[in-house]
mmCIF file of C-alpha atoms in Angstrom:
data_model
loop_
_atom_site.group_PDB
_atom_site.id
_atom_site.type_symbol
_atom_site.label_atom_id
_atom_site.label_comp_id
_atom_site.label_asym_id
_atom_site.label_seq_id
_atom_site.Cartn_x
_atom_site.Cartn_y
_atom_site.Cartn_z
ATOM 1 C CA MET A 582 -18.695 1.359 6.837
ATOM 2 C CA ASN A 583 -16.559 2.892 4.049
ATOM 3 C CA TRP A 584 -17.009 2.392 0.316
ATOM 4 C CA GLN A 585 -14.041 0.019 -0.077
ATOM 5 C CA SER A 586 -15.298 -2.354 2.614
ATOM 6 C CA LEU A 587 -18.716 -2.324 0.935
ATOM 7 C CA ILE A 588 -17.152 -3.312 -2.391
ATOM 8 C CA ASP A 589 -15.159 -6.076 -0.717
ATOM 9 C CA ASN A 590 -18.384 -7.524 0.749
ATOM 10 C CA ARG A 591 -19.671 -8.951 -2.540
ATOM 11 C CA GLN A 592 -23.006 -10.181 -1.200
ATOM 12 C CA ARG A 593 -23.956 -6.792 0.226
ATOM 13 C CA PHE A 594 -22.548 -4.941 -2.780
ATOM 14 C CA PHE A 595 -24.667 -7.028 -5.180
ATOM 15 C CA TRP A 596 -27.890 -6.285 -3.325
ATOM 16 C CA LEU A 597 -27.043 -2.606 -3.104
ATOM 17 C CA LEU A 598 -26.533 -2.374 -6.866
ATOM 18 C CA GLN A 599 -29.527 -4.628 -7.570
ATOM 19 C CA VAL A 600 -31.984 -2.588 -5.541
ATOM 20 C CA ALA A 601 -30.514 0.759 -6.615
ATOM 21 C CA GLY A 602 -30.558 -0.270 -10.291
ATOM 22 C CA TRP A 603 -34.201 -1.316 -10.311
ATOM 23 C CA ILE A 604 -35.226 1.759 -8.346
ATOM 24 C CA GLY A 605 -33.494 3.770 -11.068
ATOM 25 C CA TYR A 606 -35.395 1.800 -13.709
ATOM 26 C CA ALA A 607 -38.692 2.571 -11.970
ATOM 27 C CA LEU A 608 -37.787 6.254 -11.676
ATOM 28 C CA VAL A 609 -36.999 6.536 -15.403
ATOM 29 C CA ASN A 610 -40.313 4.861 -16.279
ATOM 30 C CA TYR A 611 -42.161 7.175 -13.909
ATOM 31 C CA ILE A 612 -40.661 10.227 -15.606
ATOM 32 C CA GLY A 613 -41.651 8.727 -18.963
ATOM 33 C CA SER A 614 -45.207 8.213 -17.768
ATOM 34 C CA LYS A 615 -45.442 11.919 -16.911
ATOM 35 C CA VAL A 616 -44.278 12.834 -20.393
ATOM 36 C CA PHE A 617 -46.981 10.640 -21.979
ATOM 37 C CA GLU A 618 -49.573 11.791 -19.403
ATOM 38 C CA MET A 619 -50.415 8.353 -18.049
ATOM 39 C CA ARG A 620 -52.979 8.081 -15.264
ATOM 40 C CA ASP A 621 -51.683 8.035 -11.681
ATOM 41 C CA ILE A 622 -52.543 4.356 -11.240
ATOM 42 C CA TYR A 623 -49.752 3.577 -13.732
ATOM 43 C CA VAL A 624 -47.332 4.102 -10.841
ATOM 44 C CA PHE A 625 -48.410 0.724 -9.441
ATOM 45 C CA VAL A 626 -47.689 -0.914 -12.790
ATOM 46 C CA ILE A 627 -44.179 0.589 -12.783
ATOM 47 C CA LEU A 628 -43.481 -0.573 -9.225
ATOM 48 C CA LEU A 629 -44.715 -4.112 -9.922
ATOM 49 C CA ASN A 630 -42.669 -4.332 -13.134
ATOM 50 C CA ALA A 631 -39.508 -3.160 -11.351
ATOM 51 C CA TYR A 632 -40.150 -5.567 -8.472
ATOM 52 C CA ALA A 633 -40.669 -8.455 -10.916
ATOM 53 C CA GLY A 634 -37.486 -7.538 -12.800
ATOM 54 C CA CYS A 635 -35.532 -7.397 -9.546
ATOM 55 C CA LEU A 636 -36.733 -10.866 -8.493
ATOM 56 C CA MET A 637 -36.379 -12.502 -11.907
ATOM 57 C CA THR A 638 -32.759 -11.387 -12.409
ATOM 58 C CA VAL A 639 -31.566 -12.788 -9.061
ATOM 59 C CA PRO A 640 -31.396 -16.398 -10.395
ATOM 60 C CA LEU A 641 -29.178 -15.134 -13.228
ATOM 61 C CA ARG A 642 -26.539 -14.278 -10.671
ATOM 62 C CA TYR A 643 -26.270 -17.889 -9.538
ATOM 63 C CA ILE A 644 -26.300 -19.190 -13.126
ATOM 64 C CA TYR A 645 -23.473 -16.836 -14.100
ATOM 65 C CA ARG A 646 -21.463 -17.802 -11.031
ATOM 66 C CA LYS A 647 -21.689 -21.466 -12.091
ATOM 67 C CA ILE A 648 -20.314 -20.770 -15.571
ATOM 68 C CA TRP A 649 -17.808 -18.083 -14.525
ATOM 69 C CA HIS A 650 -14.785 -20.219 -15.471
ATOM 70 C CA ALA A 651 -16.317 -21.656 -18.642
ATOM 71 C CA SER A 652 -14.966 -20.928 -22.117
ATOM 72 C CA PRO A 653 -15.971 -17.631 -23.800
ATOM 73 C CA TRP A 654 -18.300 -19.390 -26.264
ATOM 74 C CA VAL A 655 -20.135 -21.198 -23.476
ATOM 75 C CA LEU A 656 -20.383 -17.926 -21.539
ATOM 76 C CA MET A 657 -21.869 -16.082 -24.503
ATOM 77 C CA LEU A 658 -24.334 -18.893 -25.257
ATOM 78 C CA VAL A 659 -25.564 -19.133 -21.662
ATOM 79 C CA VAL A 660 -25.767 -15.350 -21.175
ATOM 80 C CA PHE A 661 -27.795 -14.762 -24.366
ATOM 81 C CA SER A 662 -30.049 -17.760 -23.725
ATOM 82 C CA ALA A 663 -30.692 -16.907 -20.075
ATOM 83 C CA SER A 664 -31.243 -13.237 -20.901
ATOM 84 C CA TYR A 665 -33.687 -14.086 -23.695
ATOM 85 C CA ILE A 666 -35.728 -16.476 -21.545
ATOM 86 C CA THR A 667 -35.761 -14.141 -18.544
ATOM 87 C CA GLY A 668 -36.565 -11.090 -20.689
ATOM 88 C CA THR A 669 -39.420 -12.904 -22.400
ATOM 89 C CA LEU A 670 -40.962 -14.066 -19.128
ATOM 90 C CA TRP A 671 -40.557 -10.569 -17.704
ATOM 91 C CA ALA A 672 -42.347 -9.145 -20.746
ATOM 92 C CA VAL A 673 -45.315 -11.472 -20.053
ATOM 93 C CA VAL A 674 -45.432 -10.269 -16.429
ATOM 94 C CA GLN A 675 -45.318 -6.642 -17.553
ATOM 95 C CA LYS A 676 -48.195 -7.149 -19.972
ATOM 96 C CA PHE A 677 -50.247 -8.895 -17.305
ATOM 97 C CA ASN A 678 -49.609 -6.034 -14.816
ATOM 98 C CA LEU A 679 -50.528 -3.432 -17.419
ATOM 99 C CA TRP A 680 -53.801 -5.100 -18.456
ATOM 100 C CA GLU A 681 -54.826 -6.185 -14.974
ATOM 101 C CA ILE A 682 -54.233 -2.876 -13.209
ATOM 102 C CA TYR A 683 -54.220 -0.119 -15.825
ATOM 103 C CA ARG A 684 -56.843 -1.590 -18.199
ATOM 104 C CA HIS A 685 -59.071 -3.100 -15.499
ATOM 105 C CA GLY A 686 -58.633 -6.818 -16.226
ATOM 106 C CA TYR A 687 -58.380 -6.700 -20.008
ATOM 107 C CA ARG A 688 -57.320 -9.978 -21.675
ATOM 108 C CA PRO A 689 -56.164 -10.295 -25.301
ATOM 109 C CA GLU A 690 -57.844 -12.712 -27.694
ATOM 110 C CA GLU A 691 -54.520 -14.288 -28.697
ATOM 111 C CA TRP A 692 -51.848 -15.415 -26.266
ATOM 112 C CA PHE A 693 -48.932 -14.084 -28.350
ATOM 113 C CA TYR A 694 -50.014 -10.534 -27.512
ATOM 114 C CA TYR A 695 -48.335 -11.160 -24.168
ATOM 115 C CA LEU A 696 -45.014 -11.411 -26.017
ATOM 116 C CA GLN A 697 -45.312 -8.154 -27.928
ATOM 117 C CA GLN A 698 -42.371 -5.777 -27.374
ATOM 118 C CA GLY A 699 -40.595 -8.636 -25.612
ATOM 119 C CA LEU A 700 -37.284 -7.704 -27.255
ATOM 120 C CA ASP A 701 -37.236 -4.450 -25.248
ATOM 121 C CA SER A 702 -37.283 -6.497 -22.061
ATOM 122 C CA VAL A 703 -34.597 -8.843 -23.419
ATOM 123 C CA TYR A 704 -32.326 -5.836 -24.143
ATOM 124 C CA ILE A 705 -32.766 -4.604 -20.582
ATOM 125 C CA ILE A 706 -31.880 -8.039 -19.167
ATOM 126 C CA LEU A 707 -28.848 -8.191 -21.487
ATOM 127 C CA CYS A 708 -27.753 -4.817 -20.117
ATOM 128 C CA TRP A 709 -28.204 -6.198 -16.600
ATOM 129 C CA SER A 710 -26.024 -9.207 -17.528
ATOM 130 C CA GLY A 711 -23.367 -6.934 -19.011
ATOM 131 C CA LEU A 712 -23.284 -4.810 -15.870
ATOM 132 C CA TYR A 713 -23.068 -7.940 -13.736
ATOM 133 C CA PHE A 714 -20.013 -9.233 -15.596
ATOM 134 C CA GLY A 715 -18.493 -5.758 -15.681
ATOM 135 C CA VAL A 716 -18.752 -5.388 -11.920
ATOM 136 C CA LYS A 717 -17.454 -8.929 -11.387
ATOM 137 C CA TYR A 718 -14.414 -8.302 -13.584
ATOM 138 C CA TYR A 719 -13.813 -4.996 -11.820
ATOM 139 C CA GLN A 720 -13.871 -6.745 -8.442
ATOM 140 C CA LEU A 721 -11.537 -9.431 -9.771
ATOM 141 C CA LEU A 722 -9.151 -6.768 -11.088
ATOM 142 C CA GLN A 723 -9.212 -4.943 -7.761
ATOM 143 C CA SER A 724 -8.577 -8.201 -5.900
ATOM 144 C CA GLU A 725 -5.589 -9.034 -8.107
ATOM 145 C CA ARG A 726 -4.280 -5.496 -7.735
ATOM 146 C CA GLN A 727 -4.506 -5.742 -3.956
ATOM 147 C CA LYS A 728 -2.695 -9.085 -4.020
ATOM 148 C CA ALA A 729 0.052 -7.621 -6.196
ATOM 149 C CA LEU A 730 0.317 -4.571 -3.937
ATOM 150 C CA LYS A 731 0.473 -6.792 -0.856
ATOM 151 C CA ALA A 732 3.179 -8.934 -2.458
ATOM 152 C CA THR A 733 5.159 -5.816 -3.402
ATOM 153 C CA THR A 734 4.800 -4.435 0.124
ATOM 154 C CA MET A 735 5.948 -7.730 1.657
ATOM 155 C CA ALA A 736 8.953 -7.833 -0.684
ATOM 156 C CA HIS A 737 9.701 -4.190 0.138
ATOM 157 C CA GLU A 738 9.574 -4.888 3.888
ATOM 158 C CA ALA A 739 11.669 -8.052 3.518
ATOM 159 C CA GLN A 740 14.324 -6.084 1.641
ATOM 160 C CA LEU A 741 14.345 -3.380 4.311
ATOM 161 C CA LYS A 742 14.649 -5.962 7.078
ATOM 162 C CA MET A 743 17.469 -7.717 5.254
ATOM 163 C CA LEU A 744 19.386 -4.474 4.765
ATOM 164 C CA ARG A 745 18.730 -3.329 8.310
ATOM 165 C CA TYR A 746 19.719 -6.616 9.955
ATOM 166 C CA GLN A 747 22.793 -6.798 7.782
ATOM 167 C CA LEU A 748 24.244 -4.043 9.951
ATOM 168 C CA ASN A 749 24.092 -6.104 13.141
ATOM 169 C CA PRO A 750 26.513 -8.919 12.185
ATOM 170 C CA HIS A 751 28.732 -6.417 10.373
ATOM 171 C CA PHE A 752 29.030 -4.181 13.408
ATOM 172 C CA LEU A 753 29.149 -7.158 15.775
ATOM 173 C CA PHE A 754 32.051 -8.713 13.868
ATOM 174 C CA ASN A 755 34.092 -5.510 14.133
ATOM 175 C CA THR A 756 33.315 -5.037 17.821
ATOM 176 C CA LEU A 757 34.120 -8.629 18.752
ATOM 177 C CA ASN A 758 37.447 -8.252 16.971
ATOM 178 C CA ALA A 759 38.131 -5.200 19.124
ATOM 179 C CA ILE A 760 37.144 -7.081 22.301
ATOM 180 C CA SER A 761 39.395 -9.977 21.283
ATOM 181 C CA THR A 762 42.284 -7.553 20.803
ATOM 182 C CA LEU A 763 41.710 -6.035 24.255
ATOM 183 C CA ILE A 764 41.746 -9.471 25.815
ATOM 184 C CA LEU A 765 44.983 -10.403 24.037
ATOM 185 C CA VAL A 766 46.712 -7.309 25.423
ATOM 186 C CA LYS A 767 45.234 -8.104 28.853
ATOM 187 C CA GLU A 768 42.965 -5.057 28.938
ATOM 188 C CA ASN A 769 40.259 -7.129 30.642
ATOM 189 C CA LYS A 770 38.577 -4.178 32.332
ATOM 190 C CA ASP A 771 38.088 -2.381 29.020
ATOM 191 C CA ALA A 772 36.991 -5.633 27.385
ATOM 192 C CA ASN A 773 34.304 -6.172 30.051
ATOM 193 C CA LEU A 774 33.152 -2.565 29.722
ATOM 194 C CA MET A 775 32.899 -2.942 25.939
ATOM 195 C CA VAL A 776 30.870 -6.149 26.295
ATOM 196 C CA SER A 777 28.478 -4.325 28.637
ATOM 197 C CA LYS A 778 28.082 -1.404 26.213
ATOM 198 C CA LEU A 779 27.684 -3.836 23.336
ATOM 199 C CA SER A 780 24.809 -5.602 25.072
ATOM 200 C CA ASP A 781 23.028 -2.245 25.586
ATOM 201 C CA PHE A 782 23.437 -1.349 21.925
ATOM 202 C CA LEU A 783 22.294 -4.738 20.638
ATOM 203 C CA ARG A 784 19.281 -4.638 22.951
ATOM 204 C CA TYR A 785 18.297 -1.335 21.372
ATOM 205 C CA THR A 786 18.734 -2.633 17.809
ATOM 206 C CA LEU A 787 16.649 -5.742 18.530
ATOM 207 C CA ASN A 788 13.869 -3.711 20.164
ATOM 208 C CA THR A 789 13.635 -1.292 17.232
ATOM 209 C CA ASP A 790 11.346 -2.213 14.352
ATOM 210 C CA PRO A 791 13.558 -2.303 11.231
ATOM 211 C CA ILE A 792 10.631 -1.201 9.046
ATOM 212 C CA LYS A 793 9.541 1.857 10.995
ATOM 213 C CA LYS A 794 11.338 5.166 10.983
ATOM 214 C CA VAL A 795 12.429 6.722 14.274
ATOM 215 C CA PRO A 796 12.864 10.334 15.406
ATOM 216 C CA LEU A 797 16.376 11.653 14.822
ATOM 217 C CA GLU A 798 16.614 12.292 18.567
ATOM 218 C CA GLN A 799 16.177 8.550 19.156
ATOM 219 C CA GLU A 800 18.687 7.778 16.424
ATOM 220 C CA LEU A 801 21.222 10.011 18.182
ATOM 221 C CA HIS A 802 20.610 8.078 21.397
ATOM 222 C CA ALA A 803 21.501 4.864 19.542
ATOM 223 C CA LEU A 804 24.603 6.551 18.126
ATOM 224 C CA MET A 805 25.725 7.535 21.597
ATOM 225 C CA LEU A 806 25.366 3.903 22.697
ATOM 226 C CA TYR A 807 27.597 2.907 19.795
ATOM 227 C CA LEU A 808 30.103 5.703 20.452
ATOM 228 C CA GLU A 809 30.382 4.672 24.099
ATOM 229 C CA ILE A 810 31.562 1.278 22.849
ATOM 230 C CA GLU A 811 34.177 2.901 20.624
ATOM 231 C CA ARG A 812 35.311 5.242 23.392
ATOM 232 C CA VAL A 813 36.353 2.204 25.394
ATOM 233 C CA ARG A 814 38.914 1.582 22.646
ATOM 234 C CA PHE A 815 39.893 5.118 21.748
ATOM 235 C CA ASP A 816 39.281 6.959 25.026
ATOM 236 C CA GLU A 817 40.240 10.640 24.531
ATOM 237 C CA ARG A 818 41.345 10.050 20.943
ATOM 238 C CA LEU A 819 37.723 10.062 19.815
ATOM 239 C CA LYS A 820 35.888 13.387 19.902
ATOM 240 C CA VAL A 821 32.376 13.965 18.624
ATOM 241 C CA ASN A 822 30.709 17.310 17.919
ATOM 242 C CA ILE A 823 26.931 17.279 17.471
ATOM 243 C CA GLU A 824 24.932 20.207 16.075
ATOM 244 C CA ILE A 825 21.267 19.304 15.700
ATOM 245 C CA SER A 826 18.485 21.865 15.423
ATOM 246 C CA GLU A 827 15.367 21.407 17.559
ATOM 247 C CA GLN A 828 13.207 20.909 14.489
ATOM 248 C CA ALA A 829 15.583 18.294 13.080
ATOM 249 C CA LYS A 830 15.391 16.276 16.309
ATOM 250 C CA GLN A 831 11.729 15.547 15.543
ATOM 251 C CA ALA A 832 12.429 14.380 11.992
ATOM 252 C CA LEU A 833 11.805 10.729 11.153
ATOM 253 C CA VAL A 834 14.759 8.769 9.766
ATOM 254 C CA PRO A 835 15.438 5.069 9.098
ATOM 255 C CA SER A 836 16.757 3.420 12.248
ATOM 256 C CA LEU A 837 20.571 3.212 12.434
ATOM 257 C CA ILE A 838 20.960 5.060 9.147
ATOM 258 C CA LEU A 839 23.958 7.016 10.483
ATOM 259 C CA GLN A 840 25.648 4.183 12.398
ATOM 260 C CA PRO A 841 27.513 2.616 9.436
ATOM 261 C CA ILE A 842 28.689 6.073 8.336
ATOM 262 C CA ILE A 843 30.044 6.806 11.823
ATOM 263 C CA GLU A 844 31.586 3.341 11.929
ATOM 264 C CA ASN A 845 33.421 3.992 8.654
ATOM 265 C CA ALA A 846 34.646 7.350 9.957
ATOM 266 C CA ILE A 847 36.104 5.657 13.034
ATOM 267 C CA LYS A 848 37.551 2.711 11.128
ATOM 268 C CA TYR A 849 39.163 4.634 8.240
ATOM 269 C CA ALA A 850 39.833 8.035 9.845
ATOM 270 C CA ILE A 851 40.100 8.073 13.635
ATOM 271 C CA ALA A 852 41.872 4.711 13.899
ATOM 272 C CA HIS A 853 44.634 5.924 11.557
ATOM 273 C CA LEU A 854 45.407 9.076 13.561
ATOM 274 C CA VAL A 855 47.821 8.658 16.464
ATOM 275 C CA GLU A 856 46.497 11.764 18.194
ATOM 276 C CA GLY A 857 42.894 10.802 17.459
ATOM 277 C CA GLY A 858 40.331 12.759 15.522
ATOM 278 C CA VAL A 859 36.992 14.513 15.478
ATOM 279 C CA ILE A 860 33.674 13.464 14.017
ATOM 280 C CA ASP A 861 31.131 16.200 13.290
ATOM 281 C CA ILE A 862 27.431 15.353 13.105
ATOM 282 C CA LYS A 863 25.075 18.084 11.890
ATOM 283 C CA ALA A 864 21.379 18.146 11.062
ATOM 284 C CA GLN A 865 18.934 20.835 10.071
ATOM 285 C CA VAL A 866 15.642 21.236 8.246
ATOM 286 C CA PHE A 867 15.592 23.350 5.097
ATOM 287 C CA ALA A 868 12.895 23.665 2.405
ATOM 288 C CA ASN A 869 10.917 20.808 3.935
ATOM 289 C CA GLU A 870 13.922 18.490 3.729
ATOM 290 C CA LEU A 871 16.154 17.006 6.409
ATOM 291 C CA LEU A 872 19.828 17.688 5.767
ATOM 292 C CA LEU A 873 22.286 15.396 7.548
ATOM 293 C CA GLU A 874 26.046 15.783 7.503
ATOM 294 C CA VAL A 875 28.758 13.548 8.962
ATOM 295 C CA GLY A 876 32.375 14.666 8.594
ATOM 296 C CA ASP A 877 35.763 13.644 9.971
ATOM 297 C CA ASN A 878 39.298 15.076 9.949
ATOM 298 C CA GLY A 879 41.000 11.849 8.926
ATOM 299 C CA PRO A 880 43.413 11.293 6.058
ATOM 300 C CA GLY A 881 40.509 11.088 3.585
ATOM 301 C CA THR A 882 40.365 8.885 0.521
ATOM 302 C CA GLU A 883 40.263 9.120 -3.228
ATOM 303 C CA LEU A 884 36.913 9.995 -4.774
ATOM 304 C CA ILE A 885 35.808 9.856 -8.393
ATOM 305 C CA ASN A 886 32.477 11.555 -9.149
ATOM 306 C CA GLY A 887 31.498 11.296 -5.507
ATOM 307 C CA GLN A 888 32.215 7.548 -5.396
ATOM 308 C CA LEU A 889 34.770 5.798 -3.232
ATOM 309 C CA VAL A 890 37.702 4.254 -5.073
ATOM 310 C CA ASN A 891 38.408 0.643 -4.082
ATOM 311 C CA ALA A 892 35.525 0.730 -1.615
ATOM 312 C CA GLN A 893 35.327 -2.204 0.783
ATOM 313 C CA GLY A 894 32.748 -3.282 3.335
ATOM 314 C CA VAL A 895 28.967 -2.932 3.313
ATOM 315 C CA GLY A 896 28.377 0.302 5.242
ATOM 316 C CA VAL A 897 28.063 2.833 2.407
ATOM 317 C CA ALA A 898 26.391 0.407 -0.007
ATOM 318 C CA ASN A 899 23.925 -0.689 2.669
ATOM 319 C CA THR A 900 22.995 2.905 3.476
ATOM 320 C CA LYS A 901 22.432 3.746 -0.195
ATOM 321 C CA ASP A 902 20.296 0.644 -0.717
ATOM 322 C CA ARG A 903 18.128 1.433 2.303
ATOM 323 C CA LEU A 904 17.627 5.027 1.172
ATOM 324 C CA LYS A 905 16.784 3.852 -2.350
ATOM 325 C CA THR A 906 14.261 1.326 -1.020
ATOM 326 C CA LEU A 907 12.587 3.825 1.307
ATOM 327 C CA TYR A 908 12.626 6.998 -0.766
ATOM 328 C CA GLU A 909 13.113 5.754 -4.367
ATOM 329 C CA ASN A 910 14.667 8.793 -6.100
ATOM 330 C CA ASN A 911 13.602 11.384 -3.540
ATOM 331 C CA TYR A 912 16.897 11.483 -1.624
ATOM 332 C CA SER A 913 20.567 12.260 -2.097
ATOM 333 C CA PHE A 914 23.746 10.673 -0.761
ATOM 334 C CA VAL A 915 26.903 12.656 -1.497
ATOM 335 C CA LEU A 916 30.515 11.950 -0.544
ATOM 336 C CA SER A 917 32.994 14.815 -0.678
ATOM 337 C CA HIS A 918 36.341 15.896 0.721
ATOM 338 C CA ASN A 919 36.159 17.699 4.052
ATOM 339 C CA THR A 920 38.007 20.916 4.816
ATOM 340 C CA PRO A 921 40.889 20.998 5.667
ATOM 341 C CA SER A 922 41.135 17.169 5.643
ATOM 342 C CA GLY A 923 38.994 14.099 5.886
ATOM 343 C CA LEU A 924 35.770 12.914 4.324
ATOM 344 C CA LYS A 925 32.247 14.319 4.491
ATOM 345 C CA VAL A 926 28.930 12.569 3.888
ATOM 346 C CA ASN A 927 25.794 14.592 3.110
ATOM 347 C CA LEU A 928 22.336 13.026 3.245
ATOM 348 C CA ARG A 929 19.101 14.641 2.109
ATOM 349 C CA VAL A 930 15.711 13.030 2.738
ATOM 350 C CA PRO A 931 12.135 14.386 2.871
ATOM 351 C CA PHE A 932 11.266 15.939 6.218
ATOM 352 C CA GLU A 933 8.670 13.898 8.122
ATOM 353 C CA LYS A 934 7.804 15.112 11.580
ATOM 354 C CA ALA A 935 7.414 12.488 14.296
ATOM 355 C CA VAL A 936 4.013 12.311 15.943
ATOM 356 C CA LYS A 937 4.296 12.531 19.701
#
């Protein structure tokens, strides 16, 4: 059992602190008895006093739990009253133990001698009460912190799921438009082939947890499923060059993080070239970071400070939002002009190796 689970179990945690605290009290008194050279039998007095203190403070726990939500003035009144009464009674028990055991049955002539030095006992019980409320407030703070963290995590996951699932209808809309066009021009064979490839791709996207990251090798497999759909439309006009290092293949990336970038390259570059075009996909690991690059040889577009001018669609914005949600500021997303023509996208994320 770890420390956090022990803290969460309030009943067990209370008894652990209760017993440990009174053992500590007994130990301090034992050391003090050695300093003042008390006889060895005084050890029994110390143990009985600690045992009595341990038992007599247990009811305070239940009293304080009853008034936990009371006003501050009521809390203070009850705590001081209960501590005074308990401390006074404990002082009587301590005197009785001392006289009965250490002084061989001595009894004072006046009863109020039992109450002498009772304030010392009251101070100790007040300290016990303060520690009790301190621990309770600490547990309450930890509980609220865990609830806040859980709420933040749930919101974080919901945002990731929303961004990730946003890709499906976006891609599906574009693909269905392409299938509709093929049907209109009576290319039924290609339309059927595209529907078949589409079902394979959608099956993959639905079977992939949108929260978890996947190895880049698996992401490339998903990209190939998508590219097979596009090749039905473009045939030999679409060429893809892939250069991925062996180390980069094992890197974890958000699922379908490259798909909208490839989709934009096809939509705004390859589709506008009569002779077709080339998409280059590169990945390598450098300085404990994964560097991804997607470039095309299309007509390109106007950029201002690395931002698209008159940008439309959700692909680029979706990718940036997902990266921001997953990595906060520990990533980069850069758009630049490709050489000799086209557009290039560079991604940089922390390198996380997939566990086999």
